[in-house]
Tab-separated table of C-alpha atoms in Angstrom:
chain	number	residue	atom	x	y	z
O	1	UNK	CA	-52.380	-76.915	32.287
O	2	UNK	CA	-52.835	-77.857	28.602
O	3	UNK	CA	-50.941	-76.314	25.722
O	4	UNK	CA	-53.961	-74.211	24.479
O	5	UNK	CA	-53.693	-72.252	28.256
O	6	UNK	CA	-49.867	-71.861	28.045
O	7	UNK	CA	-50.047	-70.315	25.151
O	8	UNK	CA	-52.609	-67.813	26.110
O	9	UNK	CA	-50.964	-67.127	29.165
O	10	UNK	CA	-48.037	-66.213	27.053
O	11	UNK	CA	-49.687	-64.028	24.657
O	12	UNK	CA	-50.952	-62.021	27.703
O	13	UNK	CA	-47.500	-61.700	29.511
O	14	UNK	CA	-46.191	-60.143	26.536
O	15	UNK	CA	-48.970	-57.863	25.501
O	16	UNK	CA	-48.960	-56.676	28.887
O	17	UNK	CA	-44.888	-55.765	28.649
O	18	UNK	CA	-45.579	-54.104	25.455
O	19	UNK	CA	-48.184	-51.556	27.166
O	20	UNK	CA	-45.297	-51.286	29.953
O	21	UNK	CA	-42.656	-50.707	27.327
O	22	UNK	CA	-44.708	-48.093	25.335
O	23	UNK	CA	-46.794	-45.793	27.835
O	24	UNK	CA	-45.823	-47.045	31.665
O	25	UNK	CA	-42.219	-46.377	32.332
O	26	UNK	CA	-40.266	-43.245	32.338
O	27	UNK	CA	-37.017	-42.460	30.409
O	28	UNK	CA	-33.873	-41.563	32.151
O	29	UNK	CA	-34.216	-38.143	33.047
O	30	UNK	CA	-32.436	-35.229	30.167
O	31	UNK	CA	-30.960	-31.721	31.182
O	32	UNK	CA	-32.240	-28.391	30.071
O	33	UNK	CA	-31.361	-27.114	26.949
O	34	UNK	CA	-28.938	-23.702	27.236
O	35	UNK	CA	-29.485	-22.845	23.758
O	36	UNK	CA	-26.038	-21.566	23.737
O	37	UNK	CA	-24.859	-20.876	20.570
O	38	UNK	CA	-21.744	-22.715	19.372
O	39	UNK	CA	-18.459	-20.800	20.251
O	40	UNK	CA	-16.453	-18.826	17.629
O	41	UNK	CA	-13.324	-20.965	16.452
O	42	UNK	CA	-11.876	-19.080	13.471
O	43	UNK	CA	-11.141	-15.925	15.106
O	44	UNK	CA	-8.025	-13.862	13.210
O	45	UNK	CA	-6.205	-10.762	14.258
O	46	UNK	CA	-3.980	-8.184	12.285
O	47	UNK	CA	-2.154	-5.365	13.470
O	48	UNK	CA	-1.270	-2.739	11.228
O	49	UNK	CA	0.513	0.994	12.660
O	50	UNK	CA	-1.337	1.026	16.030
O	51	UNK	CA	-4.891	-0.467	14.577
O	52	UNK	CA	-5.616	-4.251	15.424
O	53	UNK	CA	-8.492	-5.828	12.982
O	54	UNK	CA	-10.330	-9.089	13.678
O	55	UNK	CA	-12.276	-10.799	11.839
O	56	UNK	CA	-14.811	-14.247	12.652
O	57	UNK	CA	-17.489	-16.387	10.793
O	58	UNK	CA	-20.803	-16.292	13.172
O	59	UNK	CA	-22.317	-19.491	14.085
O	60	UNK	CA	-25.590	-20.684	12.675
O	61	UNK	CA	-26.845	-23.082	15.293
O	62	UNK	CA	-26.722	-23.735	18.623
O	63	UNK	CA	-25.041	-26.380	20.624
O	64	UNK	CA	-28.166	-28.495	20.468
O	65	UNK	CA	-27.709	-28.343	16.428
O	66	UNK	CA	-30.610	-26.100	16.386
O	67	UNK	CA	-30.875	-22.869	14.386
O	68	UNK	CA	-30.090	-19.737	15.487
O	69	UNK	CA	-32.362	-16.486	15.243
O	70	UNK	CA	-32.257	-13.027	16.292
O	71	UNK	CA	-29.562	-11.301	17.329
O	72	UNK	CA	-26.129	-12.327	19.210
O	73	UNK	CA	-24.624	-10.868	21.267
O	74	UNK	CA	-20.455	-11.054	21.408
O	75	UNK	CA	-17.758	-9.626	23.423
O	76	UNK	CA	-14.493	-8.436	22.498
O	77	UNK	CA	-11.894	-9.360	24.920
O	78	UNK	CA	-7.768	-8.829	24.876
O	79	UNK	CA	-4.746	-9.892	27.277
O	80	UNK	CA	-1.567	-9.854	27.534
O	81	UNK	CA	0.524	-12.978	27.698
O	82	UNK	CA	1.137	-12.583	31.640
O	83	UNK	CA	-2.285	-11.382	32.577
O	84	UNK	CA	-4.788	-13.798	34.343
O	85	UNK	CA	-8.046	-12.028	33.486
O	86	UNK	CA	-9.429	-10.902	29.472
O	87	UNK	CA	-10.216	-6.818	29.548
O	88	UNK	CA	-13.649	-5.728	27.430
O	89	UNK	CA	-12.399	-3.720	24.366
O	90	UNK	CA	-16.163	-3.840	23.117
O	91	UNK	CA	-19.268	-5.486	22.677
O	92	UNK	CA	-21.571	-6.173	19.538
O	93	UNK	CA	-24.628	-7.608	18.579
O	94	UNK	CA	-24.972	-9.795	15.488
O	95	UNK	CA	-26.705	-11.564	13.502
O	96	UNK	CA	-25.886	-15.701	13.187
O	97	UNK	CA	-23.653	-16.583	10.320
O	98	UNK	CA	-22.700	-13.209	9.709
O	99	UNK	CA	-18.785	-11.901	9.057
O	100	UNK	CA	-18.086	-10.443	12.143
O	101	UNK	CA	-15.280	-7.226	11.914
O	102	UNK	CA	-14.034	-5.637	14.741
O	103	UNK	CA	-11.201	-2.672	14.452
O	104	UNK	CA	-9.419	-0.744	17.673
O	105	UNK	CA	-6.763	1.743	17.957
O	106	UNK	CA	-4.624	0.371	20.514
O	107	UNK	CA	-4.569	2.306	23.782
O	108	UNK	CA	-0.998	3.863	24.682
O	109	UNK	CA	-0.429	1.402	27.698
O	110	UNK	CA	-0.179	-1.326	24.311
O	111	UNK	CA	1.162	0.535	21.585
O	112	UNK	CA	4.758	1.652	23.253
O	113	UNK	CA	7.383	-0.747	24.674
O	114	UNK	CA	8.999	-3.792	23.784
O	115	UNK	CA	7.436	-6.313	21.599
O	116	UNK	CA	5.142	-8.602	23.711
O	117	UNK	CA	2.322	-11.173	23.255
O	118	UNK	CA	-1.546	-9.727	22.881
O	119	UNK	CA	-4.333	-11.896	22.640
O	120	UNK	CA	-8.026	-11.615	21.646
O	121	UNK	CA	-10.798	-13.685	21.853
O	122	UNK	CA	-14.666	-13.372	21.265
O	123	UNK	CA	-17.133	-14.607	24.030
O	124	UNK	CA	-20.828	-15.029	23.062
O	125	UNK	CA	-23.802	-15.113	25.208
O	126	UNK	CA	-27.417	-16.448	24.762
O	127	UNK	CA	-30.890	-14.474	25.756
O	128	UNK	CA	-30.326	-15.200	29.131
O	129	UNK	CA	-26.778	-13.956	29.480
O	130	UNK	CA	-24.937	-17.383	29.863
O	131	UNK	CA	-21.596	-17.485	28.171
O	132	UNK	CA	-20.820	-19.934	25.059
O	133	UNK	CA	-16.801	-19.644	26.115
O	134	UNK	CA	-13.894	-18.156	24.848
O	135	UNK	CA	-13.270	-18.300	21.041
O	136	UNK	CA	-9.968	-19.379	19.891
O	137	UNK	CA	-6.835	-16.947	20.731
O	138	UNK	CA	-5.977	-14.911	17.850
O	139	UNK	CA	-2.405	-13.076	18.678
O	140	UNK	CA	-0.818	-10.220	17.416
O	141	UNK	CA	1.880	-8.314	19.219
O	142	UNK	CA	2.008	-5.487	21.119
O	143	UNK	CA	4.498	-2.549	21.529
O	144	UNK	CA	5.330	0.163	19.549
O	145	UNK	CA	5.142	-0.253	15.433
O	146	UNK	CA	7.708	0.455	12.979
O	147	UNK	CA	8.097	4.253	12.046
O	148	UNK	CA	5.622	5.011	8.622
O	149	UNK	CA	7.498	5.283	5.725
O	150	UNK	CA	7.995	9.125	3.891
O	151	UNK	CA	8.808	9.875	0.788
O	152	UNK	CA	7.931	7.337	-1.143
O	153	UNK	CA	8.599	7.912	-5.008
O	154	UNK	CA	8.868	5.575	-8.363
O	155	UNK	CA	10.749	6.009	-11.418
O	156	UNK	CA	10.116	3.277	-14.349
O	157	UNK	CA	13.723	2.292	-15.886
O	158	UNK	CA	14.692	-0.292	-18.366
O	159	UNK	CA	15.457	-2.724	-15.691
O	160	UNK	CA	12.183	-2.176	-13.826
O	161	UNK	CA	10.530	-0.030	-11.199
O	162	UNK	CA	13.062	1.644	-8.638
O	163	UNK	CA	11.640	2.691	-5.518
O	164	UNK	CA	13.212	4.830	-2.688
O	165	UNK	CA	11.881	6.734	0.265
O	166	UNK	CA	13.338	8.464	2.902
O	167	UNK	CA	15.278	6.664	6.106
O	168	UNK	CA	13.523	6.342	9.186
O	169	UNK	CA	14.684	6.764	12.729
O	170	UNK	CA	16.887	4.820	14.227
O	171	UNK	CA	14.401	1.293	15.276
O	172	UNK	CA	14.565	0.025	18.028
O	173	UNK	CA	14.429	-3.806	16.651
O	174	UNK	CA	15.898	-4.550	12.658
O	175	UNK	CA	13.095	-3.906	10.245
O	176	UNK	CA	12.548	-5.141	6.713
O	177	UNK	CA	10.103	-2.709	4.501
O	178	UNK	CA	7.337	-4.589	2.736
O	179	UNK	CA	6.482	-2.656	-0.796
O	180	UNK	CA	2.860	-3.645	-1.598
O	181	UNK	CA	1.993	-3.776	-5.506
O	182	UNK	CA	-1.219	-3.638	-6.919
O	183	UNK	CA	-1.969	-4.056	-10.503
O	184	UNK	CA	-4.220	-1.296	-11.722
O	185	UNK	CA	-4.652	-2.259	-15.850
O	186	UNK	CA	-7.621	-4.698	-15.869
O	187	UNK	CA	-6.462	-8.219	-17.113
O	188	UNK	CA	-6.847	-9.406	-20.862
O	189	UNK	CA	-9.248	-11.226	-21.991
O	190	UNK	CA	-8.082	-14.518	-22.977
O	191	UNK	CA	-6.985	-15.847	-26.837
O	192	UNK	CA	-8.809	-18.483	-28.447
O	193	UNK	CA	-7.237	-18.502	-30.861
O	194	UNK	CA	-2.862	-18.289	-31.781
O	195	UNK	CA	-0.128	-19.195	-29.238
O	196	UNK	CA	-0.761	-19.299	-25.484
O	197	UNK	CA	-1.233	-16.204	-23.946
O	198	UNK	CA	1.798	-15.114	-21.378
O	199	UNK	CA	0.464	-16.196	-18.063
O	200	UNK	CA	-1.448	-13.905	-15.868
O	201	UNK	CA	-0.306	-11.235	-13.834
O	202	UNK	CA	-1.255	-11.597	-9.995
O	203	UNK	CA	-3.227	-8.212	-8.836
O	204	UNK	CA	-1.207	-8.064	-5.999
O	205	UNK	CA	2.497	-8.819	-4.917
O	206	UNK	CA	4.418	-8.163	-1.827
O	207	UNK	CA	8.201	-7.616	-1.836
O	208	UNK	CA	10.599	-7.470	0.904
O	209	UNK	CA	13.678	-5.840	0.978
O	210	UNK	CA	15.886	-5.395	3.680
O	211	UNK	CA	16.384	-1.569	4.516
O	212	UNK	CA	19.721	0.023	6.224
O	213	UNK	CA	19.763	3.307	7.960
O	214	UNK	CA	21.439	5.219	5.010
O	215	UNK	CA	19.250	5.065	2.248
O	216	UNK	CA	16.082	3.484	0.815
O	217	UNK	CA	15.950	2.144	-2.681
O	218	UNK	CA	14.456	-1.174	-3.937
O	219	UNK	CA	14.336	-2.581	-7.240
O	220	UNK	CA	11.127	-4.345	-8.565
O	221	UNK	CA	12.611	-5.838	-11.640
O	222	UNK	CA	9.076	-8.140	-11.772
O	223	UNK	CA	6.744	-5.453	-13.590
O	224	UNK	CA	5.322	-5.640	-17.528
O	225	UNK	CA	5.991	-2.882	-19.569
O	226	UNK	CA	2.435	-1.545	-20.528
O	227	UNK	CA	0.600	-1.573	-17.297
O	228	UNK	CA	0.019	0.504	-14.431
O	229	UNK	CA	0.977	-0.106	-10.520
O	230	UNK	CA	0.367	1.324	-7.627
O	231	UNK	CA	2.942	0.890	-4.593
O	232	UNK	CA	2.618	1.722	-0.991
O	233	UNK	CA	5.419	1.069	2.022
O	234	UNK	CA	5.270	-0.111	5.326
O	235	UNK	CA	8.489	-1.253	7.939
O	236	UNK	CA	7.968	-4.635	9.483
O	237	UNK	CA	9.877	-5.741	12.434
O	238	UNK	CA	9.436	-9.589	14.396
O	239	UNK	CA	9.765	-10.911	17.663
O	240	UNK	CA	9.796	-14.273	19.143
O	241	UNK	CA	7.413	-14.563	21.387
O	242	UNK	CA	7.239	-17.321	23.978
O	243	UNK	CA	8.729	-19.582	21.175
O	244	UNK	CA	6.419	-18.363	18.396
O	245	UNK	CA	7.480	-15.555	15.818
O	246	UNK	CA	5.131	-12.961	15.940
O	247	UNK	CA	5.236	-9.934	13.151
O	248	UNK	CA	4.683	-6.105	13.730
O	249	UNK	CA	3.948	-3.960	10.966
O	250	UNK	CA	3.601	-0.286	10.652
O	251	UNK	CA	1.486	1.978	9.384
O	252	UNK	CA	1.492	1.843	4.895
O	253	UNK	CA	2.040	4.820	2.918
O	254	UNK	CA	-0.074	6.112	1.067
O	255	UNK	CA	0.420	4.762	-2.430
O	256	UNK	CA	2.005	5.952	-5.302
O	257	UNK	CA	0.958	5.158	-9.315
O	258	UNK	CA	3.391	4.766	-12.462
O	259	UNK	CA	2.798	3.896	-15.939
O	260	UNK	CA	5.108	1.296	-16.810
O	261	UNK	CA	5.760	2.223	-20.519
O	262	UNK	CA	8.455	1.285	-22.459
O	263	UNK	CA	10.243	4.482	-23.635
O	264	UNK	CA	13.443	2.521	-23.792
O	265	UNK	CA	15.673	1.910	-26.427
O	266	UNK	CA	17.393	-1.458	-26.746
O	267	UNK	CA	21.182	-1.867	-25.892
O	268	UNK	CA	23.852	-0.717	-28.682
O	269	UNK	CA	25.114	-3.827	-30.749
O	270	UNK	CA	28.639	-4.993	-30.099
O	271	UNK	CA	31.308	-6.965	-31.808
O	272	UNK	CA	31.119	-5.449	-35.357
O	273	UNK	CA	33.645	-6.557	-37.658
O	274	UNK	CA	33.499	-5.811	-41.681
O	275	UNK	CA	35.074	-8.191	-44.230
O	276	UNK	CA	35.479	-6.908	-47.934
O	277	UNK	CA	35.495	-9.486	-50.612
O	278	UNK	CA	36.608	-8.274	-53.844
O	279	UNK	CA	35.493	-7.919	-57.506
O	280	UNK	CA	35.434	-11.547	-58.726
O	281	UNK	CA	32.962	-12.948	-62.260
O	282	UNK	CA	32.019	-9.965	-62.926
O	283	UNK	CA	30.470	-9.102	-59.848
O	284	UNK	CA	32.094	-5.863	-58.029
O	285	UNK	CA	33.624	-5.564	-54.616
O	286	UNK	CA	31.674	-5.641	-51.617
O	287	UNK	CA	32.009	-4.941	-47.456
O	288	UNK	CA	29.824	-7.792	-46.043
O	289	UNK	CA	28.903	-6.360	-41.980
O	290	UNK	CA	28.678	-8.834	-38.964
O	291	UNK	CA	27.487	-8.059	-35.136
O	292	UNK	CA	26.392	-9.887	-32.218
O	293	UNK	CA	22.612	-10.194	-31.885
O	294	UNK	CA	21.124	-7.973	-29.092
O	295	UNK	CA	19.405	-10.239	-26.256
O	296	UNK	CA	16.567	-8.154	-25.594
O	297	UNK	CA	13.168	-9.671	-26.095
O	298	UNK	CA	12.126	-6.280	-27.622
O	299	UNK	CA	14.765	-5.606	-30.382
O	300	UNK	CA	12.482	-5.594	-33.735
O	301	UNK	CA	15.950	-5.406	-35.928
O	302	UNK	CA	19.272	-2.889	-36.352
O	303	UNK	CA	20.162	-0.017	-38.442
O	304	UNK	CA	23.230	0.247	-40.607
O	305	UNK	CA	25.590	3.784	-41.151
O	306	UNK	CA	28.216	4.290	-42.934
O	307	UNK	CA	30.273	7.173	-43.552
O	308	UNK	CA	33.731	7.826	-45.893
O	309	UNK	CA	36.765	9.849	-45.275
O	310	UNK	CA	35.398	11.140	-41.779
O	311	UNK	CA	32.368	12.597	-43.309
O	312	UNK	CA	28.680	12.500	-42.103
O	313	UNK	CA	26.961	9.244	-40.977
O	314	UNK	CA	24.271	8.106	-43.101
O	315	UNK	CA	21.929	5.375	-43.028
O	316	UNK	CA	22.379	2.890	-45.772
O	317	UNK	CA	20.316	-0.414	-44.876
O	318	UNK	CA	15.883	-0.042	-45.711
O	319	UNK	CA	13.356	1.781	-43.147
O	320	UNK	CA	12.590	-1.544	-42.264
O	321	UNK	CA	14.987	-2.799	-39.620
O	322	UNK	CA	17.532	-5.416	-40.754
O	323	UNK	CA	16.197	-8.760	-39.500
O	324	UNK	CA	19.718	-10.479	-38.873
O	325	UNK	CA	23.006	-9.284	-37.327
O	326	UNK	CA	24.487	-9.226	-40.661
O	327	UNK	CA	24.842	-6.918	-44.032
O	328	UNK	CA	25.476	-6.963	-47.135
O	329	UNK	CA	26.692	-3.395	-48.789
O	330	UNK	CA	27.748	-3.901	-52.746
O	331	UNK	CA	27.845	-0.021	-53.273
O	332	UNK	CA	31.521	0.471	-52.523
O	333	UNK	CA	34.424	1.613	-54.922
O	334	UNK	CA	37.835	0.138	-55.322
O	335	UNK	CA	40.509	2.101	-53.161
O	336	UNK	CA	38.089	3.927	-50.751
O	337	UNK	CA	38.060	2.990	-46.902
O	338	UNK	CA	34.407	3.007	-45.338
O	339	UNK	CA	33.478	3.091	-41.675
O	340	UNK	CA	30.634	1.638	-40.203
O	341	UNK	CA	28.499	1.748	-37.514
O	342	UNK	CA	25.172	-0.702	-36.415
O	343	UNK	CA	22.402	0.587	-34.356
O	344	UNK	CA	19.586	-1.699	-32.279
O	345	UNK	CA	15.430	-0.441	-32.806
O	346	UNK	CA	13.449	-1.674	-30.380
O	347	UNK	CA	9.623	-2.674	-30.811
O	348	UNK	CA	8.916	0.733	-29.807
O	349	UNK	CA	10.093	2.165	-32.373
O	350	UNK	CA	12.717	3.873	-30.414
O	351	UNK	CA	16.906	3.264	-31.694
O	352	UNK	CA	19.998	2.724	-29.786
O	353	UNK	CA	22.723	4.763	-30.048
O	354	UNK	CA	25.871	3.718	-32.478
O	355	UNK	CA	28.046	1.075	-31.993
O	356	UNK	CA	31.886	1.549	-32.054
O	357	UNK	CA	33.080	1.903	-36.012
O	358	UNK	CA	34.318	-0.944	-38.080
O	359	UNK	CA	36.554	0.757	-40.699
O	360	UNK	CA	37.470	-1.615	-43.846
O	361	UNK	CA	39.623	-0.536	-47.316
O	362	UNK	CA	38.475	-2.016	-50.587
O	363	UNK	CA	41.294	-2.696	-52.469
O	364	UNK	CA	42.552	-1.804	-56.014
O	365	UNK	CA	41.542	-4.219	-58.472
């Protein structure tokens, strides 16, 4: 055979695969779609009093990256740590991608006893009933909460907030109380212009304090003068669980609000000595005054008194605070003996009361 007839004998051989290739021969067989939608793996759980919350993100698609439509529909399952099967506590139908929210009161059976291990998970099912698996545990323990806190009151002091409620019953595991702040005052608006702004005040803050059976008092020494909180209580006990620390809180209070205004005044000076120094040039005698500084951010200056011969107190420095810890009083006479006393005004206007006297003589000339 020549080359001309190989060659066309070739061409036909692999024309003839091609045709095999595209139309002729079957693929390897694929399964059935389940158009089962992708299972729930951000499932979360809270337990506050005797009320468990969860909360879960929806899928979108389906395990065969296709999008979801219509509704879904879920179960809501819980088990203890030793039990073998997952008991319905409800079931829902939503939409894909949606925030899924579920809230139950706990039934009696979970809500008494000793602290244990409770977990919940979220099943959902396609159209034809099949099951997309078990979420991811979410775990919160059960047993009986903390006792509610009662009597929960605020008083603003210089020093902060003090808070105190009445004692509980005796628990039946140690508890901590969490005191739950909430900033009320909307925030400033920031300065363009000037020095930087004091940072920002976080809208909420949790404190924990320990609590013993004989009273309950906290001190939040954290607030701003100026703005308004409001504060509720709950007790908090944990367990470990199976080697995990699990925490159990109880039911909050219902909150209380304070103003947090400054209706302080600053702390009375200290350390006030008085030094005379006499006529000299031509220049009379004087009584030159010297105190510590306060320490409060809030002082705006001090007041000077001065009395003779265990008569009245008057003021003798200007309306306008004295800047310094210092004064300078010329308007003495030779052979009279002057007490003094130094006062601290806050920013508030509002004034300390007087410190302890400095008594000094001027002398004869």
């Amino acid at each position: 055979m020549g080359r001309a007839a190989s060659a066309i004998l070739l061409a036909g051989t692999a024309a003839t695969a091609a045709m095999l290739a595209g139309c002729g021969m079957p693929a390897a067989p694929q399964p059935p779609s389940l158009k089962l939608p992708n299972p729930v793996d951000d499932l979360a759980a809270v337990r506050t009093g005797d009320e468990v919350t969860l909360t879960w993100t929806m899928p979108r698609r389906d395990t065969d990256k296709v999008a979801l439509k219509g509704q879904i529909a879920a179960l809501i399952c819980r088990r203890e740590s030793l039990a073998t099967q997952c008991a319905t506590a409800a079931t829902l139908d939503l939409l894909p991608a949606a925030e899924g929210r579920f809230s139950e009161t706990l039934p009696h059976v979970l809500s008494s006893g000793a602290p244990r291990e409770l977990e919940y998970h979220v099943e959902l099912f396609n159209r034809r009933g099949r099951s997309a698996g078990l979420s991811n545990a979410a775990t919160v323990l059960a047993g009986e909460a903390p006792a509610p806190i009662d009597g929960l009151d605020v008083e603003i002091r210089k020093d902060g907030v003090v808070l105190s409620w009445t004692p509980g019953p005796p628990q039946p595991f140690p508890t901590q109380v969490r005191l739950k702040r909430t900033l009320l005052t909307p925030a400033a608006k920031p300065q363009t212009q000037g020095p930087l702004p004091a940072p920002s005040e976080p809208t909420e803050v949790n404190l924990l304090v320990p609590e013993s059976g004989v009273h309950g008092r906290a001190l939040d020494n954290s607030v701003r003068f100026g703005e308004t909180y409001a504060y509720r209580a709950q007790r908090i006990t944990r367990a470990s669980v199976n080697g995990k620390t699990l925490e159990l809180d109880g039911p909050l209070s219902a909150p209380v609000r304070i103003d947090a205004e400054n209706i302080f005044p600053p702390g009375v000076p200290t350390g006030l000595a008085a030094v005379v120094t006499p006529a000299a040039n031509g220049v009379g005698p004087a009584i030159d005054l010297s105190w510590q500084p306060g320490t409060e951010a809030d002082i705006a200056g001090y007041a000077v008194y001065r009395r003779e011969g265990g008569g009245p107190w008057q003021r003798i420095s200007p309306i306008q605070p004295v800047v310094g810890p210092g004064f300078h009083d010329p308007n003495v006479q030779p052979g009279r003996t002057y007490d003094y006393a130094v006062s601290a005004i806050g920013q508030n206007g509002r004034e300390s009361a007087r410190s302890e006297p400095a008594e000094e003589t001027v002398p004869e000339p």
